[in-house]
PDB file of N, CA and C in Angstrom:
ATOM      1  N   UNK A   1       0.835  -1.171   0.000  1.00  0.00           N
ATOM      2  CA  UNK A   1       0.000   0.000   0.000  1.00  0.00           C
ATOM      3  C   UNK A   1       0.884   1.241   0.000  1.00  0.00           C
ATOM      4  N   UNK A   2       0.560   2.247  -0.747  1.00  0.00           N
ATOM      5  CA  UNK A   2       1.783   3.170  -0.339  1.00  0.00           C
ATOM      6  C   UNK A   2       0.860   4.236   0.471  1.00  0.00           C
ATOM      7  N   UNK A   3       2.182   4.852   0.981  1.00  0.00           N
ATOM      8  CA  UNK A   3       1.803   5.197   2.507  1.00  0.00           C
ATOM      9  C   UNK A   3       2.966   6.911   2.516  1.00  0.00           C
ATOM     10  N   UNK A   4       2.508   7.336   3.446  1.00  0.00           N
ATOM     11  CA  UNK A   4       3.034   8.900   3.296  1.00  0.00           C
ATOM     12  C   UNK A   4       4.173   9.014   4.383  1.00  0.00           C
ATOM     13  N   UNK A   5       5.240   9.696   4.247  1.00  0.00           N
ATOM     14  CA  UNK A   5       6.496   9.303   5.164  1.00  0.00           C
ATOM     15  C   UNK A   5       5.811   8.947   6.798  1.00  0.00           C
ATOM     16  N   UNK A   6       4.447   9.710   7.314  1.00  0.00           N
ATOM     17  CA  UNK A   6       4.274   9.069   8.732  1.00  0.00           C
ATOM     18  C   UNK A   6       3.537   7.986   8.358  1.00  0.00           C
ATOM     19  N   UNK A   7       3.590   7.183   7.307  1.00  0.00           N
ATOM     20  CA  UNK A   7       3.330   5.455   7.409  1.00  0.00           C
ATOM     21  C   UNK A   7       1.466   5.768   7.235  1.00  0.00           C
ATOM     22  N   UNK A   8       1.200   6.658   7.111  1.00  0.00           N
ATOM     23  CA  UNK A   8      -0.618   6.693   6.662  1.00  0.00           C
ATOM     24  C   UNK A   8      -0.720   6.173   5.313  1.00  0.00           C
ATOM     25  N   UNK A   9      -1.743   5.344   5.318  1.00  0.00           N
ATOM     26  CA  UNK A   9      -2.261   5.178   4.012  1.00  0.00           C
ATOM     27  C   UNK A   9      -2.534   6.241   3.230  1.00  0.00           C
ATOM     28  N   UNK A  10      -2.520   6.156   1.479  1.00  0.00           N
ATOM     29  CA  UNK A  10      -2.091   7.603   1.002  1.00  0.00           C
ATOM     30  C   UNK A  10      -3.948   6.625   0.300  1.00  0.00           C
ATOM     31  N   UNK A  11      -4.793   7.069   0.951  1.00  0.00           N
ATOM     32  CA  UNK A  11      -6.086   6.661  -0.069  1.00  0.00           C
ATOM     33  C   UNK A  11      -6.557   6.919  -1.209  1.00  0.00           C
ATOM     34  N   UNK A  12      -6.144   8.249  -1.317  1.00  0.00           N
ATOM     35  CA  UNK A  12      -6.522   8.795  -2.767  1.00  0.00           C
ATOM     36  C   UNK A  12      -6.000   7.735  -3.872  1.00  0.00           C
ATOM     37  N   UNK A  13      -4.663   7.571  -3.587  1.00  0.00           N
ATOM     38  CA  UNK A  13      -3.652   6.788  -4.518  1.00  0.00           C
ATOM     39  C   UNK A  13      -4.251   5.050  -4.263  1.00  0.00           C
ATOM     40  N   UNK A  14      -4.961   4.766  -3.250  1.00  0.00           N
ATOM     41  CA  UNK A  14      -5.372   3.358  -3.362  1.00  0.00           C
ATOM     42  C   UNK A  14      -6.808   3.104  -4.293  1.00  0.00           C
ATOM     43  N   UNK A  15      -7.078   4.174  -3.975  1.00  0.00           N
ATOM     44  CA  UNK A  15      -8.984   4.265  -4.589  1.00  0.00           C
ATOM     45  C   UNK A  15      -8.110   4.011  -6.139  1.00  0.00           C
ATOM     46  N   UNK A  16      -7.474   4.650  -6.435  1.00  0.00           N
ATOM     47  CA  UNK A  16      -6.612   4.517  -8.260  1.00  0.00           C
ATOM     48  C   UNK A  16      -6.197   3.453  -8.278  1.00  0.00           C
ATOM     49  N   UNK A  17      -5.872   2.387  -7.760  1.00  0.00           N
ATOM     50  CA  UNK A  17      -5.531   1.624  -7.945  1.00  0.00           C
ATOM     51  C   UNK A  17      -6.396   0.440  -8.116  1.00  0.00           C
ATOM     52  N   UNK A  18      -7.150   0.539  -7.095  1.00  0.00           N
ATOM     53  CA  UNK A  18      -8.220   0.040  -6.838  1.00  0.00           C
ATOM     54  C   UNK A  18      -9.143  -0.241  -8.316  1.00  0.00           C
ATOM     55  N   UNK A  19      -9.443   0.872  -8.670  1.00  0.00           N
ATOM     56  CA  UNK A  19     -10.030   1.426  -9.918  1.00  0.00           C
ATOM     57  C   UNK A  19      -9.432   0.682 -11.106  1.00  0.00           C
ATOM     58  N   UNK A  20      -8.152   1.328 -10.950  1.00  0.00           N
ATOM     59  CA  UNK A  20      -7.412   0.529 -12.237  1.00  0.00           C
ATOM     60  C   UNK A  20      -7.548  -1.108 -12.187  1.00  0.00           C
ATOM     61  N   UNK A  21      -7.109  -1.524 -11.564  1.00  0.00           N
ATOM     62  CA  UNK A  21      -6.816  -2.947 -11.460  1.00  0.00           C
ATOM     63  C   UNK A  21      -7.785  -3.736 -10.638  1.00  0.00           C
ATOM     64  N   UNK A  22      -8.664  -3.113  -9.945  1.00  0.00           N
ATOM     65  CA  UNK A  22      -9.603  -4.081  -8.760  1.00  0.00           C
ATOM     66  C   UNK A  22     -10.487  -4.606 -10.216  1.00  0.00           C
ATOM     67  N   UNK A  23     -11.005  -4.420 -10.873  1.00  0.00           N
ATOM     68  CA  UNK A  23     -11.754  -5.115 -11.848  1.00  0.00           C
ATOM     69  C   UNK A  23     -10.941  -5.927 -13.502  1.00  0.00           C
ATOM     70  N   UNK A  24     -10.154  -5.564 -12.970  1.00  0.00           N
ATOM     71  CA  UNK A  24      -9.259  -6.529 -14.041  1.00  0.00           C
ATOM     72  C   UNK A  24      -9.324  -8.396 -14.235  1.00  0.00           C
ATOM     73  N   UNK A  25      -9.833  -8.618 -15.036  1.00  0.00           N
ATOM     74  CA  UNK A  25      -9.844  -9.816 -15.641  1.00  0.00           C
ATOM     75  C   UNK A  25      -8.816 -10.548 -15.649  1.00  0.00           C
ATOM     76  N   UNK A  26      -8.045 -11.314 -15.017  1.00  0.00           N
ATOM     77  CA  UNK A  26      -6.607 -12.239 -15.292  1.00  0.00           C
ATOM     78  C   UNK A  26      -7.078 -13.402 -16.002  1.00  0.00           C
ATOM     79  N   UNK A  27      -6.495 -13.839 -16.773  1.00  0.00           N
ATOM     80  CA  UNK A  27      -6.630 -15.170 -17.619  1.00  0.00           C
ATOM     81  C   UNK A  27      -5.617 -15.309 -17.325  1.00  0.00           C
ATOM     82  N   UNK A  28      -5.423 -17.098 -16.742  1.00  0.00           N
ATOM     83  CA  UNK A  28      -4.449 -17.715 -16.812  1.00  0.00           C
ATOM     84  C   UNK A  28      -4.538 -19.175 -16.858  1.00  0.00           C
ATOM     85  N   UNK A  29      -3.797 -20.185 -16.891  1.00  0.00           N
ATOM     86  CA  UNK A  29      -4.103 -21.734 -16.728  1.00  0.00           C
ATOM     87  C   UNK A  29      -3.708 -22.145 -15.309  1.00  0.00           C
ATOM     88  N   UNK A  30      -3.908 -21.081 -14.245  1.00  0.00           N
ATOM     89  CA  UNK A  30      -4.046 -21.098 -13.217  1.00  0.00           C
ATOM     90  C   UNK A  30      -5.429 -21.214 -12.517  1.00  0.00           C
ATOM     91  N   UNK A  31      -6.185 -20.886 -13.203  1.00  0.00           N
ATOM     92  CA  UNK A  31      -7.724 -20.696 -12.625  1.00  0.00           C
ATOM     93  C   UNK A  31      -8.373 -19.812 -11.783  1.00  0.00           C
ATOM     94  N   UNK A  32      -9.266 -20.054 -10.933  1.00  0.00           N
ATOM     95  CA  UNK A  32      -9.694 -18.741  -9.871  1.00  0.00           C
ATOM     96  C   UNK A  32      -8.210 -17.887  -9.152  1.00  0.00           C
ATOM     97  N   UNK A  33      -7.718 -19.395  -8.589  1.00  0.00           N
ATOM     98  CA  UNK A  33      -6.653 -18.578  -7.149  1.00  0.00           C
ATOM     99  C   UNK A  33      -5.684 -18.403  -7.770  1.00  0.00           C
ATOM    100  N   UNK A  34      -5.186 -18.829  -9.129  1.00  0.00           N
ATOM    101  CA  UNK A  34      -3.427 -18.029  -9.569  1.00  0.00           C
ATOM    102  C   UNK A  34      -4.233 -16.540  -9.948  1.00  0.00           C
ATOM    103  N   UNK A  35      -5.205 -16.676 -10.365  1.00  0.00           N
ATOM    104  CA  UNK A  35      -6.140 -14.901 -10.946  1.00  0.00           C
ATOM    105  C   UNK A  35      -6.144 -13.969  -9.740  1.00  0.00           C
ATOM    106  N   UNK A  36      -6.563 -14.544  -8.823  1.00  0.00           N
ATOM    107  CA  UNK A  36      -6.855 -14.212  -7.629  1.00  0.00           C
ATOM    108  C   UNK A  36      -5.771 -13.336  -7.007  1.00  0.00           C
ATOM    109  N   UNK A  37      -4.493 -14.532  -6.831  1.00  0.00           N
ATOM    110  CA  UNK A  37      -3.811 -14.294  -6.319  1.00  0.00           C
ATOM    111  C   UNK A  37      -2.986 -12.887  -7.286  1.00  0.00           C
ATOM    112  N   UNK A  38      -2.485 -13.260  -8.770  1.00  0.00           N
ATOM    113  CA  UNK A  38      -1.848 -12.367  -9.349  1.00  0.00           C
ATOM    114  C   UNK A  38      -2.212 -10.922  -9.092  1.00  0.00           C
ATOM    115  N   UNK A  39      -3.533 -10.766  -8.621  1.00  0.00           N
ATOM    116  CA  UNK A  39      -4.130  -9.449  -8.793  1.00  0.00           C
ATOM    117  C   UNK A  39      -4.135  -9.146  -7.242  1.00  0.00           C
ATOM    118  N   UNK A  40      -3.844  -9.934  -6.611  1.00  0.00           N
ATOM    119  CA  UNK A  40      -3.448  -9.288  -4.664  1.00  0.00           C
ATOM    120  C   UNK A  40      -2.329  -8.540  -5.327  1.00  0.00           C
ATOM    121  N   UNK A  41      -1.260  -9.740  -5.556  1.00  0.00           N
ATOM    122  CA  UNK A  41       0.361  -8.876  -5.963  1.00  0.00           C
ATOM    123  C   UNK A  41       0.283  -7.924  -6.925  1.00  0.00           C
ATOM    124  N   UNK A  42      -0.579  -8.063  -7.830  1.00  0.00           N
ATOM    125  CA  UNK A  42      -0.352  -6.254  -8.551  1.00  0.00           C
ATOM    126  C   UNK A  42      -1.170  -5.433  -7.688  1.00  0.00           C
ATOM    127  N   UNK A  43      -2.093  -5.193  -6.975  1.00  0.00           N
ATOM    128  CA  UNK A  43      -2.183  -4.119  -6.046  1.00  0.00           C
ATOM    129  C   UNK A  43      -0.935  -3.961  -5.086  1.00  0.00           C
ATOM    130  N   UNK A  44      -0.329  -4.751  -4.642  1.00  0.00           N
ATOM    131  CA  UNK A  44       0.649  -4.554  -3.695  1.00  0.00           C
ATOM    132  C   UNK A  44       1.722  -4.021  -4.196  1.00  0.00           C
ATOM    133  N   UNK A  45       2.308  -4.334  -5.619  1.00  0.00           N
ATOM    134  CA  UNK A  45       2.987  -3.862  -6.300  1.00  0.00           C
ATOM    135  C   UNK A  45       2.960  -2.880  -7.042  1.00  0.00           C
ATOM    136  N   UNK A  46       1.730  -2.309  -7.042  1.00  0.00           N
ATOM    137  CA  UNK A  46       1.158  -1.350  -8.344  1.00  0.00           C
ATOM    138  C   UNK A  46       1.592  -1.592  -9.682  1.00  0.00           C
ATOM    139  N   UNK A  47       1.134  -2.825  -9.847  1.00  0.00           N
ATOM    140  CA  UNK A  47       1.557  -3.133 -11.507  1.00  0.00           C
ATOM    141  C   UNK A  47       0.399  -3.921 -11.950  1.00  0.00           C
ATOM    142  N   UNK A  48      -0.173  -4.203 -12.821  1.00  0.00           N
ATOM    143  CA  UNK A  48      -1.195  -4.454 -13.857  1.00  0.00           C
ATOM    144  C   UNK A  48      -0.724  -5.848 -13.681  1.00  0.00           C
ATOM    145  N   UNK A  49      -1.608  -6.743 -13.295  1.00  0.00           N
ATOM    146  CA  UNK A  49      -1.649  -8.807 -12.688  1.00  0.00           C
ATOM    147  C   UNK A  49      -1.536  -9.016 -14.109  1.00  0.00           C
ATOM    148  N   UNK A  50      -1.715  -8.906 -15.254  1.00  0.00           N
ATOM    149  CA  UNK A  50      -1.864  -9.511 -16.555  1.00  0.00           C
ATOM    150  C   UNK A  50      -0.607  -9.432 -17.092  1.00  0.00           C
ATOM    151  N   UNK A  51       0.700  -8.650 -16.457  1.00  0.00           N
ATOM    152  CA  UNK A  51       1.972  -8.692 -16.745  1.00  0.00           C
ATOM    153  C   UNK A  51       2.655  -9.631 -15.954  1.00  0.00           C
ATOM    154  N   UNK A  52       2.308  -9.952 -14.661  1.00  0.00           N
ATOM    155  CA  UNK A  52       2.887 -10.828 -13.412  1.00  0.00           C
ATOM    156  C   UNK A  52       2.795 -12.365 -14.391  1.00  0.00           C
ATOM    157  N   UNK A  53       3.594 -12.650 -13.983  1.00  0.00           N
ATOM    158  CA  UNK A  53       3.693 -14.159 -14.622  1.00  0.00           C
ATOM    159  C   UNK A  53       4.360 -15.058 -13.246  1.00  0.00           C
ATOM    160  N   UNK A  54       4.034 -16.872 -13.821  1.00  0.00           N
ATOM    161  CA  UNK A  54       4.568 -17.546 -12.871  1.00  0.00           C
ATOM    162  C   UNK A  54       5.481 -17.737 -12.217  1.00  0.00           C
ATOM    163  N   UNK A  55       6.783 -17.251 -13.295  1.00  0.00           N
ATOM    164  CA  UNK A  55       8.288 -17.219 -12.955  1.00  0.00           C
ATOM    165  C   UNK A  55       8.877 -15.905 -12.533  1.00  0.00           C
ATOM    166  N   UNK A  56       8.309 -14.992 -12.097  1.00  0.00           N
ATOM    167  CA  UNK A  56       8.329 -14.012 -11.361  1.00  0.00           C
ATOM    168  C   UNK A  56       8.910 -13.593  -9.899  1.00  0.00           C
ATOM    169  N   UNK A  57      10.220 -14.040  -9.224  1.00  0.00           N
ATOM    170  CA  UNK A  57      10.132 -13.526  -7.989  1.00  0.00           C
ATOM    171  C   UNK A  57      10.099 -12.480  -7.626  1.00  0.00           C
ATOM    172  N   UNK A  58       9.109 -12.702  -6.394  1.00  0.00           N
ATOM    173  CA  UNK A  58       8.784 -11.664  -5.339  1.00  0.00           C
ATOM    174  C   UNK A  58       9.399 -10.408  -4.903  1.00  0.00           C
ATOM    175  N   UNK A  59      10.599 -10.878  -4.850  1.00  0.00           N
ATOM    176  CA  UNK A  59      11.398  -9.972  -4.278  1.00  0.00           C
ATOM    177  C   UNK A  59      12.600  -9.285  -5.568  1.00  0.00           C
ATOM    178  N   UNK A  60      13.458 -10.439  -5.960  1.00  0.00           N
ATOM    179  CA  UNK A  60      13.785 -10.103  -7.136  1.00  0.00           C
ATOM    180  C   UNK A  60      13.054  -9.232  -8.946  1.00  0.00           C
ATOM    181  N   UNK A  61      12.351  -9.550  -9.166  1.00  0.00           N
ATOM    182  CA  UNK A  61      11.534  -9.354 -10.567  1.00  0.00           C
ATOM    183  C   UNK A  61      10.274  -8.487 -10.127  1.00  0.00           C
ATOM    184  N   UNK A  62       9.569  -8.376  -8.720  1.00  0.00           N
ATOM    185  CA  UNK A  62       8.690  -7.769  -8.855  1.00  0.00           C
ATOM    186  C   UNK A  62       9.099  -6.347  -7.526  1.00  0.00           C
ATOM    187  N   UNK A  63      10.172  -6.670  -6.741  1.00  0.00           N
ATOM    188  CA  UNK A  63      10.425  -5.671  -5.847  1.00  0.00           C
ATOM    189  C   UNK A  63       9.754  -5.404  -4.936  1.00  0.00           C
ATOM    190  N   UNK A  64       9.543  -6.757  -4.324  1.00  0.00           N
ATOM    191  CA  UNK A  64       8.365  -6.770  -2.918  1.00  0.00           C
ATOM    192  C   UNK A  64       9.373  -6.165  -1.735  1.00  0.00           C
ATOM    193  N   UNK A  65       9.170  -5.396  -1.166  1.00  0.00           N
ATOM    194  CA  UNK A  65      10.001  -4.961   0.167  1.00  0.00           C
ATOM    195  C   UNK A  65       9.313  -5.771   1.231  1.00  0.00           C
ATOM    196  N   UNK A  66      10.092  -5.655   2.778  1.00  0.00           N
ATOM    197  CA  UNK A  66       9.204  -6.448   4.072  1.00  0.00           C
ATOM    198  C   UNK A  66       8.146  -6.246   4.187  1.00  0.00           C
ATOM    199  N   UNK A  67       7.884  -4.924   4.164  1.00  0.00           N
ATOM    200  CA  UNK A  67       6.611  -4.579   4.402  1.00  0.00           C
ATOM    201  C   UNK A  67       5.351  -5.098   3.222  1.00  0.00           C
ATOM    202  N   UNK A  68       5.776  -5.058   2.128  1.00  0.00           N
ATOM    203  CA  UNK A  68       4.830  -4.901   0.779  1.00  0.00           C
ATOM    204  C   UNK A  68       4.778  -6.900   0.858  1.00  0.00           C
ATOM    205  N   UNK A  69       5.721  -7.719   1.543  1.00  0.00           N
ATOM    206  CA  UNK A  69       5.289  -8.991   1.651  1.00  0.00           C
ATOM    207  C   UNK A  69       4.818  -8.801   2.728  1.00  0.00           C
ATOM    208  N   UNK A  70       4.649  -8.430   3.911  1.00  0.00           N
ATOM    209  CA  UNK A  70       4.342  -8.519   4.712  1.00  0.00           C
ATOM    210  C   UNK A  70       2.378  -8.329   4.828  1.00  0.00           C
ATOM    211  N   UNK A  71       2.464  -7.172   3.663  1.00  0.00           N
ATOM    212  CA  UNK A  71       0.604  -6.573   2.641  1.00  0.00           C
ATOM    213  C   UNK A  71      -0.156  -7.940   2.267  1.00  0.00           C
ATOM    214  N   UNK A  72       0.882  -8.483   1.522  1.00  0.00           N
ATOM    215  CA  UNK A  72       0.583  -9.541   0.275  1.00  0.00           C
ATOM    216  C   UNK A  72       0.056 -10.938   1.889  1.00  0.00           C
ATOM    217  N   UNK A  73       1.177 -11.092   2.412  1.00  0.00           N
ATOM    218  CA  UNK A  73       0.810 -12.527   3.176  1.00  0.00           C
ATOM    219  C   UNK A  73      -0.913 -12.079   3.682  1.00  0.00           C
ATOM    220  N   UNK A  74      -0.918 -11.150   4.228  1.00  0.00           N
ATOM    221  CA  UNK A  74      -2.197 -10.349   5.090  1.00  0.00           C
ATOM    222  C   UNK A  74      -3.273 -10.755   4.440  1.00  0.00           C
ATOM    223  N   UNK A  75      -3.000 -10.253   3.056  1.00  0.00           N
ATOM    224  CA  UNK A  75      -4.504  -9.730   2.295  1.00  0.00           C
ATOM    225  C   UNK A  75      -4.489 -11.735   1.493  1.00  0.00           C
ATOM    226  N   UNK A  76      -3.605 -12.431   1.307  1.00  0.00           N
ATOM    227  CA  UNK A  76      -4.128 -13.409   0.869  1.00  0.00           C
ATOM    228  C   UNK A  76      -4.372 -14.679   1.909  1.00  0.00           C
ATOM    229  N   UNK A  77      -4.073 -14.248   3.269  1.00  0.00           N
ATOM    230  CA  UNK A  77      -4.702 -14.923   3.916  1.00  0.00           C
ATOM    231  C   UNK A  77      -6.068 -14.340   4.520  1.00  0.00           C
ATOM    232  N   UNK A  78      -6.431 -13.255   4.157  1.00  0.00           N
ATOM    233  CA  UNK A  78      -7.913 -12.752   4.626  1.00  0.00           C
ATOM    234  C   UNK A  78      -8.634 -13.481   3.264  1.00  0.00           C
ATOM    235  N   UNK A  79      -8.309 -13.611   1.832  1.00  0.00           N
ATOM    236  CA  UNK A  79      -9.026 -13.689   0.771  1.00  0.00           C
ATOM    237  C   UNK A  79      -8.819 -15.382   1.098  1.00  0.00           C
ATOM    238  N   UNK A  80      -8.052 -16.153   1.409  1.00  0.00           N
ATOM    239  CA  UNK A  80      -8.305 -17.664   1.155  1.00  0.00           C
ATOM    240  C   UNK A  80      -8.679 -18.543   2.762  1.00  0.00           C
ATOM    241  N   UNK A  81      -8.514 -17.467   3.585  1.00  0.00           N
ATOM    242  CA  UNK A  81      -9.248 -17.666   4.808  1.00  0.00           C
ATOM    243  C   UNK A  81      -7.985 -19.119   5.493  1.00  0.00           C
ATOM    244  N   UNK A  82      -6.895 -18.725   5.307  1.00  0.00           N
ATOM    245  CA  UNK A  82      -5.678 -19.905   5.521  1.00  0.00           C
ATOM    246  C   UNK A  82      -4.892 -18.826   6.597  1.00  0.00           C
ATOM    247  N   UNK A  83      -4.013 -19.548   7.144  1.00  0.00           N
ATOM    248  CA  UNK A  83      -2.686 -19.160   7.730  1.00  0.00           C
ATOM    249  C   UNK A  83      -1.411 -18.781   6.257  1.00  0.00           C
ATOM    250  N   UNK A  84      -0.512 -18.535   6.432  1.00  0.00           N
ATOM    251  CA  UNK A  84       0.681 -18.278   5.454  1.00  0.00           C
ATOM    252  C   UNK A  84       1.717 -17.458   6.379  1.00  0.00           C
ATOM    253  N   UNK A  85       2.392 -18.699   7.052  1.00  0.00           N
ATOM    254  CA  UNK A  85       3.499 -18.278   7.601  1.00  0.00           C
ATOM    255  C   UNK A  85       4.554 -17.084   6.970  1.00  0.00           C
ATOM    256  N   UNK A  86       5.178 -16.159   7.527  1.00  0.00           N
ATOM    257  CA  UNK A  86       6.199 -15.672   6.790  1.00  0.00           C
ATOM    258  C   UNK A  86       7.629 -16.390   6.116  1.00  0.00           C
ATOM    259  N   UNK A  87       8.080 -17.156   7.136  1.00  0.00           N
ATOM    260  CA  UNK A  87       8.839 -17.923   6.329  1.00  0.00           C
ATOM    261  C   UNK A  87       8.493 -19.241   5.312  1.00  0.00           C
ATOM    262  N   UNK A  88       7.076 -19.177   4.934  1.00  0.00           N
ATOM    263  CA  UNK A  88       6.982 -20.143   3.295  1.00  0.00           C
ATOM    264  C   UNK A  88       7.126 -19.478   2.475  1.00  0.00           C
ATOM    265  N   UNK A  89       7.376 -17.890   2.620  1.00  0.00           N
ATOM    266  CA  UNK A  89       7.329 -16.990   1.083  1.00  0.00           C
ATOM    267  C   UNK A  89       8.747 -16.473   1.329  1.00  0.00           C
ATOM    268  N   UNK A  90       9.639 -17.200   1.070  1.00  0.00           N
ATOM    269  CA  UNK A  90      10.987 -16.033   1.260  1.00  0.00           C
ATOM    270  C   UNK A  90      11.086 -15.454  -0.228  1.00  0.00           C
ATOM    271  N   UNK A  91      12.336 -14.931  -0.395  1.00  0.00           N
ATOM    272  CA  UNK A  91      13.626 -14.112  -1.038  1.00  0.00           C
ATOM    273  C   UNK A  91      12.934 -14.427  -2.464  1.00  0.00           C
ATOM    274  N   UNK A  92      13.363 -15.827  -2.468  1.00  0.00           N
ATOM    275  CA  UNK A  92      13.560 -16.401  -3.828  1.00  0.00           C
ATOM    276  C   UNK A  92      12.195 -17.190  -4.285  1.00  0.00           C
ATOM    277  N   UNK A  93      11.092 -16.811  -3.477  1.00  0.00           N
ATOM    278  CA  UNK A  93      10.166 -17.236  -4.145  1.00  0.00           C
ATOM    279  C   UNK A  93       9.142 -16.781  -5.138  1.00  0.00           C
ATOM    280  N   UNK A  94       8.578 -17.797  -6.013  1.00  0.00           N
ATOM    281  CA  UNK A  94       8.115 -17.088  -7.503  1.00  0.00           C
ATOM    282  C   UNK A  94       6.775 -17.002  -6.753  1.00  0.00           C
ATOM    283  N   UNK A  95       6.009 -16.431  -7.668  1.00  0.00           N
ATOM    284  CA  UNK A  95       4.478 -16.419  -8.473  1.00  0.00           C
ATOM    285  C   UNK A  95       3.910 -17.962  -8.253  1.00  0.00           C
ATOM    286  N   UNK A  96       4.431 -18.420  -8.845  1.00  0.00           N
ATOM    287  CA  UNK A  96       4.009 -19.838  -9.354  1.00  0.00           C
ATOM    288  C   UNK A  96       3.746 -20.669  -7.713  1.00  0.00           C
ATOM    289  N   UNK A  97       5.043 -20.362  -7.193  1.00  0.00           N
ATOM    290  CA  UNK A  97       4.881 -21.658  -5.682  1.00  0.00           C
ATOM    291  C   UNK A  97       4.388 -21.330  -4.592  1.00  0.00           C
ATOM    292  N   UNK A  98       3.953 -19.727  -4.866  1.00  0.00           N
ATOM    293  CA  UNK A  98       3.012 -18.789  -3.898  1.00  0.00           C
ATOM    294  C   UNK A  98       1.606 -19.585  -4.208  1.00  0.00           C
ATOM    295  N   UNK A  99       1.227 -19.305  -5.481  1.00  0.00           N
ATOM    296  CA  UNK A  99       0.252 -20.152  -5.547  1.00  0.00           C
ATOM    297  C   UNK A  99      -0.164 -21.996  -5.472  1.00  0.00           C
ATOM    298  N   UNK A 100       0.807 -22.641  -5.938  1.00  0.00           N
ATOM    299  CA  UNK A 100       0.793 -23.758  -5.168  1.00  0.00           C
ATOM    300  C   UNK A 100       0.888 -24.097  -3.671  1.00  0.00           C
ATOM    301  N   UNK A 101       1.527 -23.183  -2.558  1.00  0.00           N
ATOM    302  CA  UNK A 101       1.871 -22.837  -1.443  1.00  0.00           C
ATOM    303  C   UNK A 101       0.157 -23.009  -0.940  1.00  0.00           C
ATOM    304  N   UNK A 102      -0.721 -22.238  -1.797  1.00  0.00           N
ATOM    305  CA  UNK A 102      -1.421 -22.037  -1.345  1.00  0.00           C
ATOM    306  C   UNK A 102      -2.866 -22.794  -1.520  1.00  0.00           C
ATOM    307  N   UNK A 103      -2.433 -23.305  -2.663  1.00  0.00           N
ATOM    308  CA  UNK A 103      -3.482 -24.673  -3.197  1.00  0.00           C
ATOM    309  C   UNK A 103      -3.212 -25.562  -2.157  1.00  0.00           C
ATOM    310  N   UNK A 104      -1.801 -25.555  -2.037  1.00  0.00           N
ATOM    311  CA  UNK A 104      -1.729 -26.649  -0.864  1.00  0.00           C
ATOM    312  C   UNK A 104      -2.375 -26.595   0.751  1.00  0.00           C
ATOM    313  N   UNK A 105      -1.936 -25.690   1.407  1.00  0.00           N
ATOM    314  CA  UNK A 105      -2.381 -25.206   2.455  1.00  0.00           C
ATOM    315  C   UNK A 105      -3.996 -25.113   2.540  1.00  0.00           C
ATOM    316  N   UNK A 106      -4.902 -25.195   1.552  1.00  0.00           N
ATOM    317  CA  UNK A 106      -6.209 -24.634   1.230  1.00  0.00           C
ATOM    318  C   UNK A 106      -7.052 -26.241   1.527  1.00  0.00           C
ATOM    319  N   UNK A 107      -6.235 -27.206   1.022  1.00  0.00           N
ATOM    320  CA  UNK A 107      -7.024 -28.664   1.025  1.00  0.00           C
ATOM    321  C   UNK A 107      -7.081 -29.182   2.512  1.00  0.00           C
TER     322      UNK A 107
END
């Protein structure tokens, strides 16, 4: 979420985002939850989910900081109603095993 140097949510800038991307369509051969999921991480990232791909890391390729994983674990365990430890998503993890991570955890 971006946030104003005293750490407030900057809303104006979320409602835009929101806007832009909260109704975005993902197609993928992932199904509901890789769609699902791609479009948590482009709000968190502010980037358009239809560019995010499977081989994507987090931290590397998409520039998740602590905090911005710290957004992502939050909001996709409120949306899949699971736990998601911090250490199953480290450094080097993609797109792809976030969402298996989470297919798994879900059964």
């Amino acid at each position: 979420m971006p946030k104003t140097t005293t750490m407030k949510v900057k809303k104006n800038e979320v409602k835009k985002m929101v806007g832009a991307y909260g109704n975005t369509p993902v197609r993928d051969g992932e199904g509901r939850k890789g769609g699902v999921v791609k479009q948590i991480i482009g709000a968190v990232v502010r980037k358009d989910p239809r560019v995010i791909r499977d081989e994507d890391r987090l931290v590397t390729d998409l520039h998740l900081s602590s905090l911005d994983r710290a957004d992502l674990l939050s909001r996709l365990e409120q949306e899949f109603r699971l736990d998601l430890p911090e250490d199953m998503v480290g450094r080097d993890t993609t797109v792809g095993e976030l969402i298996k991570i989470i297919e798994e955890r879900k059964r």
